[in-house]
Amino acid sequence: MGDDVLSTGDKPATTQAEHAESRSMSSALKTDEKGEEAGMAPARMADNDSEDDLTYGRRLRRARLAKQWSQLQLAHRIREVGAKHRGVAALHSLLIMISKWENDRKRPNQYSLHLIAAALEIDVTSLGLPVDRDFVF
C-alpha cells in the first residue's frame, strides 16, 4: 500500500510543515518564570481606568455601551437626530465612521461630535474632544 492510504488503526500522517507549526505553537505557549504564558502580558482592567486617561474612542464606546446599544443602533439614532438638523451620512457610512471613531482611527468634526452627543443624550464635553464654543448645532 502507498503512504497516502491509511489502515483502520493508523493515525493520519503529518507533514513536516504541520510538525513545524505544532512546535512553534507549543513554544509560543511556554510559560516564563512567573508562570505566565510568553507574550501574554496581563491586560489592564478597563474598570480601573480613570476618566481622564480614556481616549475619545473609549469614552464613545463606554457611552454607547451604557445605553446597551450596538453600533447599528447608535447609527440609527444619529440618523434620527441628524434628520432634525442639517442631515447625516448614509447608515453604511455611519457604521464605518463609528467603528473608526471608537478605535481612535478618526476624530469626528464638530457637527458629528454634536450629533453623537445628542444621539447618546450626553454632554458634548464628556466625550473628551475639544468643543468649538462658536459652533452652532
PDB file of N, CA and C in Angstrom, residues 40-133:
ATOM      1  N   MET A  40       2.076  36.935  26.748  1.00  0.00           N
ATOM      2  CA  MET A  40       0.727  37.148  27.247  1.00  0.00           C
ATOM      3  C   MET A  40       0.783  38.000  28.511  1.00  0.00           C
ATOM      4  N   ALA A  41       1.062  39.280  28.356  1.00  0.00           N
ATOM      5  CA  ALA A  41       1.074  40.176  29.500  1.00  0.00           C
ATOM      6  C   ALA A  41      -0.355  40.389  29.972  1.00  0.00           C
ATOM      7  N   PRO A  42      -0.557  40.487  31.275  1.00  0.00           N
ATOM      8  CA  PRO A  42      -1.917  40.690  31.761  1.00  0.00           C
ATOM      9  C   PRO A  42      -2.469  42.032  31.288  1.00  0.00           C
ATOM     10  N   ALA A  43      -3.713  42.019  30.863  1.00  0.00           N
ATOM     11  CA  ALA A  43      -4.356  43.243  30.384  1.00  0.00           C
ATOM     12  C   ALA A  43      -4.735  44.109  31.569  1.00  0.00           C
ATOM     13  N   ARG A  44      -4.687  45.417  31.342  1.00  0.00           N
ATOM     14  CA  ARG A  44      -5.140  46.330  32.385  1.00  0.00           C
ATOM     15  C   ARG A  44      -6.646  46.206  32.516  1.00  0.00           C
ATOM     16  N   MET A  45      -7.113  46.335  33.705  1.00  0.00           N
ATOM     17  CA  MET A  45      -8.548  46.269  33.932  1.00  0.00           C
ATOM     18  C   MET A  45      -9.182  47.549  33.407  1.00  0.00           C
ATOM     19  N   ALA A  46     -10.167  47.427  32.554  1.00  0.00           N
ATOM     20  CA  ALA A  46     -10.838  48.586  31.973  1.00  0.00           C
ATOM     21  C   ALA A  46     -11.548  49.405  33.044  1.00  0.00           C
ATOM     22  N   ASP A  47     -12.032  48.747  34.095  1.00  0.00           N
ATOM     23  CA  ASP A  47     -12.752  49.452  35.143  1.00  0.00           C
ATOM     24  C   ASP A  47     -11.826  50.309  35.988  1.00  0.00           C
ATOM     25  N   ASN A  48     -10.524  50.047  35.940  1.00  0.00           N
ATOM     26  CA  ASN A  48      -9.578  50.809  36.736  1.00  0.00           C
ATOM     27  C   ASN A  48      -9.104  52.072  36.031  1.00  0.00           C
ATOM     28  N   ASP A  49      -9.436  52.222  34.757  1.00  0.00           N
ATOM     29  CA  ASP A  49      -9.026  53.410  34.022  1.00  0.00           C
ATOM     30  C   ASP A  49      -9.779  54.608  34.555  1.00  0.00           C
ATOM     31  N   SER A  50      -9.030  55.690  34.822  1.00  0.00           N
ATOM     32  CA  SER A  50      -9.719  56.909  35.227  1.00  0.00           C
ATOM     33  C   SER A  50     -10.277  57.572  33.984  1.00  0.00           C
ATOM     34  N   GLU A  51     -11.303  58.359  34.168  1.00  0.00           N
ATOM     35  CA  GLU A  51     -11.950  59.022  33.036  1.00  0.00           C
ATOM     36  C   GLU A  51     -10.972  59.925  32.299  1.00  0.00           C
ATOM     37  N   ASP A  52     -10.009  60.503  32.994  1.00  0.00           N
ATOM     38  CA  ASP A  52      -9.041  61.403  32.358  1.00  0.00           C
ATOM     39  C   ASP A  52      -8.099  60.661  31.417  1.00  0.00           C
ATOM     40  N   ASP A  53      -7.853  59.386  31.677  1.00  0.00           N
ATOM     41  CA  ASP A  53      -6.925  58.591  30.870  1.00  0.00           C
ATOM     42  C   ASP A  53      -7.561  58.011  29.614  1.00  0.00           C
ATOM     43  N   LEU A  54      -8.868  58.087  29.512  1.00  0.00           N
ATOM     44  CA  LEU A  54      -9.554  57.452  28.397  1.00  0.00           C
ATOM     45  C   LEU A  54      -9.409  58.256  27.118  1.00  0.00           C
ATOM     46  N   THR A  55      -9.255  57.551  26.022  1.00  0.00           N
ATOM     47  CA  THR A  55      -9.242  58.203  24.714  1.00  0.00           C
ATOM     48  C   THR A  55     -10.678  58.543  24.330  1.00  0.00           C
ATOM     49  N   TYR A  56     -10.802  59.355  23.298  1.00  0.00           N
ATOM     50  CA  TYR A  56     -12.138  59.692  22.808  1.00  0.00           C
ATOM     51  C   TYR A  56     -12.905  58.423  22.433  1.00  0.00           C
ATOM     52  N   GLY A  57     -12.227  57.525  21.741  1.00  0.00           N
ATOM     53  CA  GLY A  57     -12.884  56.295  21.300  1.00  0.00           C
ATOM     54  C   GLY A  57     -13.406  55.464  22.455  1.00  0.00           C
ATOM     55  N   ARG A  58     -12.615  55.359  23.522  1.00  0.00           N
ATOM     56  CA  ARG A  58     -13.056  54.597  24.700  1.00  0.00           C
ATOM     57  C   ARG A  58     -14.251  55.269  25.359  1.00  0.00           C
ATOM     58  N   ARG A  59     -14.226  56.603  25.413  1.00  0.00           N
ATOM     59  CA  ARG A  59     -15.356  57.334  26.005  1.00  0.00           C
ATOM     60  C   ARG A  59     -16.625  57.103  25.192  1.00  0.00           C
ATOM     61  N   LEU A  60     -16.478  57.185  23.865  1.00  0.00           N
ATOM     62  CA  LEU A  60     -17.626  56.966  22.986  1.00  0.00           C
ATOM     63  C   LEU A  60     -18.172  55.553  23.158  1.00  0.00           C
ATOM     64  N   ARG A  61     -17.286  54.574  23.152  1.00  0.00           N
ATOM     65  CA  ARG A  61     -17.724  53.183  23.310  1.00  0.00           C
ATOM     66  C   ARG A  61     -18.430  52.983  24.652  1.00  0.00           C
ATOM     67  N   ARG A  62     -17.872  53.540  25.729  1.00  0.00           N
ATOM     68  CA  ARG A  62     -18.496  53.401  27.045  1.00  0.00           C
ATOM     69  C   ARG A  62     -19.878  54.044  27.082  1.00  0.00           C
ATOM     70  N   ALA A  63     -19.997  55.221  26.463  1.00  0.00           N
ATOM     71  CA  ALA A  63     -21.293  55.907  26.437  1.00  0.00           C
ATOM     72  C   ALA A  63     -22.308  55.080  25.660  1.00  0.00           C
ATOM     73  N   ARG A  64     -21.874  54.498  24.551  1.00  0.00           N
ATOM     74  CA  ARG A  64     -22.766  53.663  23.749  1.00  0.00           C
ATOM     75  C   ARG A  64     -23.172  52.410  24.518  1.00  0.00           C
ATOM     76  N   LEU A  65     -22.208  51.754  25.138  1.00  0.00           N
ATOM     77  CA  LEU A  65     -22.498  50.526  25.878  1.00  0.00           C
ATOM     78  C   LEU A  65     -23.315  50.792  27.139  1.00  0.00           C
ATOM     79  N   ALA A  66     -23.193  51.990  27.713  1.00  0.00           N
ATOM     80  CA  ALA A  66     -24.009  52.346  28.873  1.00  0.00           C
ATOM     81  C   ALA A  66     -25.487  52.355  28.503  1.00  0.00           C
ATOM     82  N   LYS A  67     -25.778  52.662  27.259  1.00  0.00           N
ATOM     83  CA  LYS A  67     -27.158  52.607  26.752  1.00  0.00           C
ATOM     84  C   LYS A  67     -27.523  51.203  26.276  1.00  0.00           C
ATOM     85  N   GLN A  68     -26.546  50.309  26.277  1.00  0.00           N
ATOM     86  CA  GLN A  68     -26.701  48.937  25.781  1.00  0.00           C
ATOM     87  C   GLN A  68     -27.109  48.931  24.314  1.00  0.00           C
ATOM     88  N   TRP A  69     -26.447  49.806  23.545  1.00  0.00           N
ATOM     89  CA  TRP A  69     -26.698  49.924  22.117  1.00  0.00           C
ATOM     90  C   TRP A  69     -25.574  49.279  21.330  1.00  0.00           C
ATOM     91  N   SER A  70     -25.926  48.704  20.207  1.00  0.00           N
ATOM     92  CA  SER A  70     -24.922  48.248  19.249  1.00  0.00           C
ATOM     93  C   SER A  70     -24.501  49.466  18.429  1.00  0.00           C
ATOM     94  N   GLN A  71     -23.464  49.307  17.628  1.00  0.00           N
ATOM     95  CA  GLN A  71     -23.066  50.387  16.739  1.00  0.00           C
ATOM     96  C   GLN A  71     -24.180  50.699  15.747  1.00  0.00           C
ATOM     97  N   LEU A  72     -24.896  49.679  15.324  1.00  0.00           N
ATOM     98  CA  LEU A  72     -26.009  49.883  14.401  1.00  0.00           C
ATOM     99  C   LEU A  72     -27.116  50.720  15.051  1.00  0.00           C
ATOM    100  N   GLN A  73     -27.420  50.435  16.305  1.00  0.00           N
ATOM    101  CA  GLN A  73     -28.440  51.211  16.999  1.00  0.00           C
ATOM    102  C   GLN A  73     -28.009  52.668  17.149  1.00  0.00           C
ATOM    103  N   LEU A  74     -26.734  52.892  17.454  1.00  0.00           N
ATOM    104  CA  LEU A  74     -26.233  54.264  17.542  1.00  0.00           C
ATOM    105  C   LEU A  74     -26.330  54.954  16.185  1.00  0.00           C
ATOM    106  N   ALA A  75     -25.991  54.254  15.129  1.00  0.00           N
ATOM    107  CA  ALA A  75     -26.068  54.832  13.789  1.00  0.00           C
ATOM    108  C   ALA A  75     -27.504  55.236  13.457  1.00  0.00           C
ATOM    109  N   HIS A  76     -28.470  54.398  13.793  1.00  0.00           N
ATOM    110  CA  HIS A  76     -29.877  54.735  13.557  1.00  0.00           C
ATOM    111  C   HIS A  76     -30.273  55.974  14.354  1.00  0.00           C
ATOM    112  N   ARG A  77     -29.832  56.042  15.597  1.00  0.00           N
ATOM    113  CA  ARG A  77     -30.164  57.193  16.454  1.00  0.00           C
ATOM    114  C   ARG A  77     -29.511  58.471  15.927  1.00  0.00           C
ATOM    115  N   ILE A  78     -28.278  58.376  15.454  1.00  0.00           N
ATOM    116  CA  ILE A  78     -27.609  59.545  14.868  1.00  0.00           C
ATOM    117  C   ILE A  78     -28.389  60.023  13.654  1.00  0.00           C
ATOM    118  N   ARG A  79     -28.880  59.095  12.850  1.00  0.00           N
ATOM    119  CA  ARG A  79     -29.679  59.477  11.673  1.00  0.00           C
ATOM    120  C   ARG A  79     -30.975  60.178  12.086  1.00  0.00           C
ATOM    121  N   GLU A  80     -31.603  59.708  13.159  1.00  0.00           N
ATOM    122  CA  GLU A  80     -32.819  60.359  13.657  1.00  0.00           C
ATOM    123  C   GLU A  80     -32.533  61.793  14.088  1.00  0.00           C
ATOM    124  N   VAL A  81     -31.465  61.970  14.853  1.00  0.00           N
ATOM    125  CA  VAL A  81     -31.098  63.305  15.329  1.00  0.00           C
ATOM    126  C   VAL A  81     -30.682  64.177  14.149  1.00  0.00           C
ATOM    127  N   GLY A  82     -29.917  63.624  13.231  1.00  0.00           N
ATOM    128  CA  GLY A  82     -29.449  64.374  12.074  1.00  0.00           C
ATOM    129  C   GLY A  82     -30.572  64.857  11.181  1.00  0.00           C
ATOM    130  N   ALA A  83     -31.666  64.105  11.130  1.00  0.00           N
ATOM    131  CA  ALA A  83     -32.817  64.499  10.308  1.00  0.00           C
ATOM    132  C   ALA A  83     -33.432  65.797  10.813  1.00  0.00           C
ATOM    133  N   LYS A  84     -33.255  66.089  12.095  1.00  0.00           N
ATOM    134  CA  LYS A  84     -33.798  67.317  12.688  1.00  0.00           C
ATOM    135  C   LYS A  84     -32.832  68.498  12.539  1.00  0.00           C
ATOM    136  N   HIS A  85     -31.654  68.233  12.033  1.00  0.00           N
ATOM    137  CA  HIS A  85     -30.638  69.279  11.886  1.00  0.00           C
ATOM    138  C   HIS A  85     -30.281  69.425  10.406  1.00  0.00           C
ATOM    139  N   ARG A  86     -29.023  69.306  10.088  1.00  0.00           N
ATOM    140  CA  ARG A  86     -28.569  69.507   8.703  1.00  0.00           C
ATOM    141  C   ARG A  86     -28.434  68.207   7.920  1.00  0.00           C
ATOM    142  N   GLY A  87     -28.903  67.123   8.444  1.00  0.00           N
ATOM    143  CA  GLY A  87     -28.766  65.847   7.761  1.00  0.00           C
ATOM    144  C   GLY A  87     -27.561  65.071   8.258  1.00  0.00           C
ATOM    145  N   VAL A  88     -27.400  63.883   7.688  1.00  0.00           N
ATOM    146  CA  VAL A  88     -26.319  63.000   8.132  1.00  0.00           C
ATOM    147  C   VAL A  88     -26.015  62.001   7.023  1.00  0.00           C
ATOM    148  N   ALA A  89     -24.917  61.329   7.158  1.00  0.00           N
ATOM    149  CA  ALA A  89     -24.466  60.354   6.165  1.00  0.00           C
ATOM    150  C   ALA A  89     -25.398  59.130   6.126  1.00  0.00           C
ATOM    151  N   ALA A  90     -25.208  58.317   5.120  1.00  0.00           N
ATOM    152  CA  ALA A  90     -25.963  57.070   4.982  1.00  0.00           C
ATOM    153  C   ALA A  90     -25.596  56.117   6.122  1.00  0.00           C
ATOM    154  N   LEU A  91     -26.481  55.202   6.395  1.00  0.00           N
ATOM    155  CA  LEU A  91     -26.307  54.263   7.502  1.00  0.00           C
ATOM    156  C   LEU A  91     -24.999  53.478   7.383  1.00  0.00           C
ATOM    157  N   HIS A  92     -24.706  52.974   6.204  1.00  0.00           N
ATOM    158  CA  HIS A  92     -23.480  52.201   5.995  1.00  0.00           C
ATOM    159  C   HIS A  92     -22.243  53.039   6.316  1.00  0.00           C
ATOM    160  N   SER A  93     -22.229  54.269   5.852  1.00  0.00           N
ATOM    161  CA  SER A  93     -21.098  55.163   6.122  1.00  0.00           C
ATOM    162  C   SER A  93     -20.975  55.465   7.606  1.00  0.00           C
ATOM    163  N   LEU A  94     -22.101  55.642   8.269  1.00  0.00           N
ATOM    164  CA  LEU A  94     -22.075  55.894   9.711  1.00  0.00           C
ATOM    165  C   LEU A  94     -21.491  54.717  10.472  1.00  0.00           C
ATOM    166  N   LEU A  95     -21.848  53.521  10.089  1.00  0.00           N
ATOM    167  CA  LEU A  95     -21.303  52.336  10.764  1.00  0.00           C
ATOM    168  C   LEU A  95     -19.782  52.300  10.646  1.00  0.00           C
ATOM    169  N   ILE A  96     -19.282  52.616   9.484  1.00  0.00           N
ATOM    170  CA  ILE A  96     -17.830  52.645   9.276  1.00  0.00           C
ATOM    171  C   ILE A  96     -17.196  53.724  10.143  1.00  0.00           C
ATOM    172  N   MET A  97     -17.814  54.896  10.170  1.00  0.00           N
ATOM    173  CA  MET A  97     -17.264  56.003  10.942  1.00  0.00           C
ATOM    174  C   MET A  97     -17.319  55.726  12.442  1.00  0.00           C
ATOM    175  N   ILE A  98     -18.400  55.149  12.920  1.00  0.00           N
ATOM    176  CA  ILE A  98     -18.496  54.829  14.348  1.00  0.00           C
ATOM    177  C   ILE A  98     -17.370  53.886  14.748  1.00  0.00           C
ATOM    178  N   SER A  99     -17.116  52.900  13.925  1.00  0.00           N
ATOM    179  CA  SER A  99     -16.015  51.973  14.198  1.00  0.00           C
ATOM    180  C   SER A  99     -14.684  52.714  14.234  1.00  0.00           C
ATOM    181  N   LYS A 100     -14.460  53.581  13.271  1.00  0.00           N
ATOM    182  CA  LYS A 100     -13.207  54.348  13.237  1.00  0.00           C
ATOM    183  C   LYS A 100     -13.097  55.272  14.439  1.00  0.00           C
ATOM    184  N   TRP A 101     -14.206  55.898  14.814  1.00  0.00           N
ATOM    185  CA  TRP A 101     -14.180  56.785  15.972  1.00  0.00           C
ATOM    186  C   TRP A 101     -13.879  55.995  17.243  1.00  0.00           C
ATOM    187  N   GLU A 102     -14.542  54.867  17.428  1.00  0.00           N
ATOM    188  CA  GLU A 102     -14.348  54.075  18.649  1.00  0.00           C
ATOM    189  C   GLU A 102     -12.948  53.475  18.731  1.00  0.00           C
ATOM    190  N   ASN A 103     -12.321  53.252  17.602  1.00  0.00           N
ATOM    191  CA  ASN A 103     -10.968  52.683  17.592  1.00  0.00           C
ATOM    192  C   ASN A 103      -9.892  53.751  17.437  1.00  0.00           C
ATOM    193  N   ASP A 104     -10.288  55.018  17.619  1.00  0.00           N
ATOM    194  CA  ASP A 104      -9.366  56.161  17.590  1.00  0.00           C
ATOM    195  C   ASP A 104      -8.580  56.261  16.293  1.00  0.00           C
ATOM    196  N   ARG A 105      -9.186  55.838  15.189  1.00  0.00           N
ATOM    197  CA  ARG A 105      -8.527  55.995  13.890  1.00  0.00           C
ATOM    198  C   ARG A 105      -8.941  57.292  13.216  1.00  0.00           C
ATOM    199  N   LYS A 106     -10.069  57.837  13.603  1.00  0.00           N
ATOM    200  CA  LYS A 106     -10.561  59.118  13.090  1.00  0.00           C
ATOM    201  C   LYS A 106     -11.213  59.873  14.230  1.00  0.00           C
ATOM    202  N   ARG A 107     -11.277  61.198  14.066  1.00  0.00           N
ATOM    203  CA  ARG A 107     -11.994  62.033  15.021  1.00  0.00           C
ATOM    204  C   ARG A 107     -13.139  62.715  14.288  1.00  0.00           C
ATOM    205  N   PRO A 108     -14.282  62.813  14.943  1.00  0.00           N
ATOM    206  CA  PRO A 108     -15.415  63.455  14.279  1.00  0.00           C
ATOM    207  C   PRO A 108     -15.228  64.963  14.180  1.00  0.00           C
ATOM    208  N   ASN A 109     -15.824  65.573  13.157  1.00  0.00           N
ATOM    209  CA  ASN A 109     -15.816  67.030  13.078  1.00  0.00           C
ATOM    210  C   ASN A 109     -16.812  67.557  14.111  1.00  0.00           C
ATOM    211  N   GLN A 110     -16.913  68.870  14.231  1.00  0.00           N
ATOM    212  CA  GLN A 110     -17.769  69.457  15.256  1.00  0.00           C
ATOM    213  C   GLN A 110     -19.236  69.051  15.092  1.00  0.00           C
ATOM    214  N   TYR A 111     -19.719  69.039  13.870  1.00  0.00           N
ATOM    215  CA  TYR A 111     -21.110  68.659  13.630  1.00  0.00           C
ATOM    216  C   TYR A 111     -21.353  67.216  14.067  1.00  0.00           C
ATOM    217  N   SER A 112     -20.484  66.303  13.657  1.00  0.00           N
ATOM    218  CA  SER A 112     -20.638  64.895  14.032  1.00  0.00           C
ATOM    219  C   SER A 112     -20.508  64.709  15.536  1.00  0.00           C
ATOM    220  N   LEU A 113     -19.605  65.449  16.155  1.00  0.00           N
ATOM    221  CA  LEU A 113     -19.414  65.365  17.601  1.00  0.00           C
ATOM    222  C   LEU A 113     -20.710  65.750  18.322  1.00  0.00           C
ATOM    223  N   HIS A 114     -21.340  66.813  17.868  1.00  0.00           N
ATOM    224  CA  HIS A 114     -22.600  67.231  18.476  1.00  0.00           C
ATOM    225  C   HIS A 114     -23.730  66.241  18.175  1.00  0.00           C
ATOM    226  N   LEU A 115     -23.731  65.670  16.981  1.00  0.00           N
ATOM    227  CA  LEU A 115     -24.730  64.641  16.649  1.00  0.00           C
ATOM    228  C   LEU A 115     -24.596  63.432  17.571  1.00  0.00           C
ATOM    229  N   ILE A 116     -23.375  62.990  17.776  1.00  0.00           N
ATOM    230  CA  ILE A 116     -23.119  61.827  18.637  1.00  0.00           C
ATOM    231  C   ILE A 116     -23.612  62.103  20.052  1.00  0.00           C
ATOM    232  N   ALA A 117     -23.235  63.274  20.574  1.00  0.00           N
ATOM    233  CA  ALA A 117     -23.635  63.623  21.942  1.00  0.00           C
ATOM    234  C   ALA A 117     -25.158  63.710  22.056  1.00  0.00           C
ATOM    235  N   ALA A 118     -25.799  64.321  21.070  1.00  0.00           N
ATOM    236  CA  ALA A 118     -27.261  64.431  21.099  1.00  0.00           C
ATOM    237  C   ALA A 118     -27.910  63.052  20.984  1.00  0.00           C
ATOM    238  N   ALA A 119     -27.362  62.200  20.140  1.00  0.00           N
ATOM    239  CA  ALA A 119     -27.912  60.855  19.970  1.00  0.00           C
ATOM    240  C   ALA A 119     -27.795  60.051  21.261  1.00  0.00           C
ATOM    241  N   LEU A 120     -26.672  60.200  21.953  1.00  0.00           N
ATOM    242  CA  LEU A 120     -26.452  59.470  23.197  1.00  0.00           C
ATOM    243  C   LEU A 120     -27.050  60.179  24.409  1.00  0.00           C
ATOM    244  N   GLU A 121     -27.576  61.403  24.183  1.00  0.00           N
ATOM    245  CA  GLU A 121     -28.148  62.218  25.256  1.00  0.00           C
ATOM    246  C   GLU A 121     -27.147  62.476  26.365  1.00  0.00           C
ATOM    247  N   ILE A 122     -25.939  62.876  25.962  1.00  0.00           N
ATOM    248  CA  ILE A 122     -24.888  63.220  26.917  1.00  0.00           C
ATOM    249  C   ILE A 122     -24.340  64.595  26.556  1.00  0.00           C
ATOM    250  N   ASP A 123     -23.607  65.183  27.481  1.00  0.00           N
ATOM    251  CA  ASP A 123     -22.977  66.467  27.237  1.00  0.00           C
ATOM    252  C   ASP A 123     -21.818  66.278  26.264  1.00  0.00           C
ATOM    253  N   VAL A 124     -21.714  67.165  25.301  1.00  0.00           N
ATOM    254  CA  VAL A 124     -20.695  67.031  24.260  1.00  0.00           C
ATOM    255  C   VAL A 124     -19.283  67.060  24.849  1.00  0.00           C
ATOM    256  N   THR A 125     -19.069  67.773  25.948  1.00  0.00           N
ATOM    257  CA  THR A 125     -17.738  67.838  26.551  1.00  0.00           C
ATOM    258  C   THR A 125     -17.337  66.522  27.215  1.00  0.00           C
ATOM    259  N   SER A 126     -18.306  65.681  27.547  1.00  0.00           N
ATOM    260  CA  SER A 126     -17.987  64.413  28.218  1.00  0.00           C
ATOM    261  C   SER A 126     -17.285  63.430  27.286  1.00  0.00           C
ATOM    262  N   LEU A 127     -17.285  63.718  25.988  1.00  0.00           N
ATOM    263  CA  LEU A 127     -16.618  62.826  25.043  1.00  0.00           C
ATOM    264  C   LEU A 127     -15.113  63.073  24.971  1.00  0.00           C
ATOM    265  N   GLY A 128     -14.668  64.158  25.584  1.00  0.00           N
ATOM    266  CA  GLY A 128     -13.228  64.367  25.714  1.00  0.00           C
ATOM    267  C   GLY A 128     -12.531  64.998  24.532  1.00  0.00           C
ATOM    268  N   LEU A 129     -13.268  65.536  23.585  1.00  0.00           N
ATOM    269  CA  LEU A 129     -12.653  66.235  22.464  1.00  0.00           C
ATOM    270  C   LEU A 129     -12.883  67.728  22.600  1.00  0.00           C
ATOM    271  N   PRO A 130     -11.995  68.538  22.035  1.00  0.00           N
ATOM    272  CA  PRO A 130     -12.203  69.992  22.118  1.00  0.00           C
ATOM    273  C   PRO A 130     -13.512  70.378  21.421  1.00  0.00           C
ATOM    274  N   VAL A 131     -14.239  71.257  22.060  1.00  0.00           N
ATOM    275  CA  VAL A 131     -15.516  71.714  21.526  1.00  0.00           C
ATOM    276  C   VAL A 131     -15.366  73.175  21.129  1.00  0.00           C
ATOM    277  N   ASP A 132     -15.730  73.489  19.904  1.00  0.00           N
ATOM    278  CA  ASP A 132     -15.692  74.861  19.407  1.00  0.00           C
ATOM    279  C   ASP A 132     -16.882  75.603  20.006  1.00  0.00           C
ATOM    280  N   ARG A 133     -16.604  76.601  20.846  1.00  0.00           N
ATOM    281  CA  ARG A 133     -17.681  77.337  21.513  1.00  0.00           C
ATOM    282  C   ARG A 133     -18.525  78.148  20.534  1.00  0.00           C
TER     283      ARG A 133
END
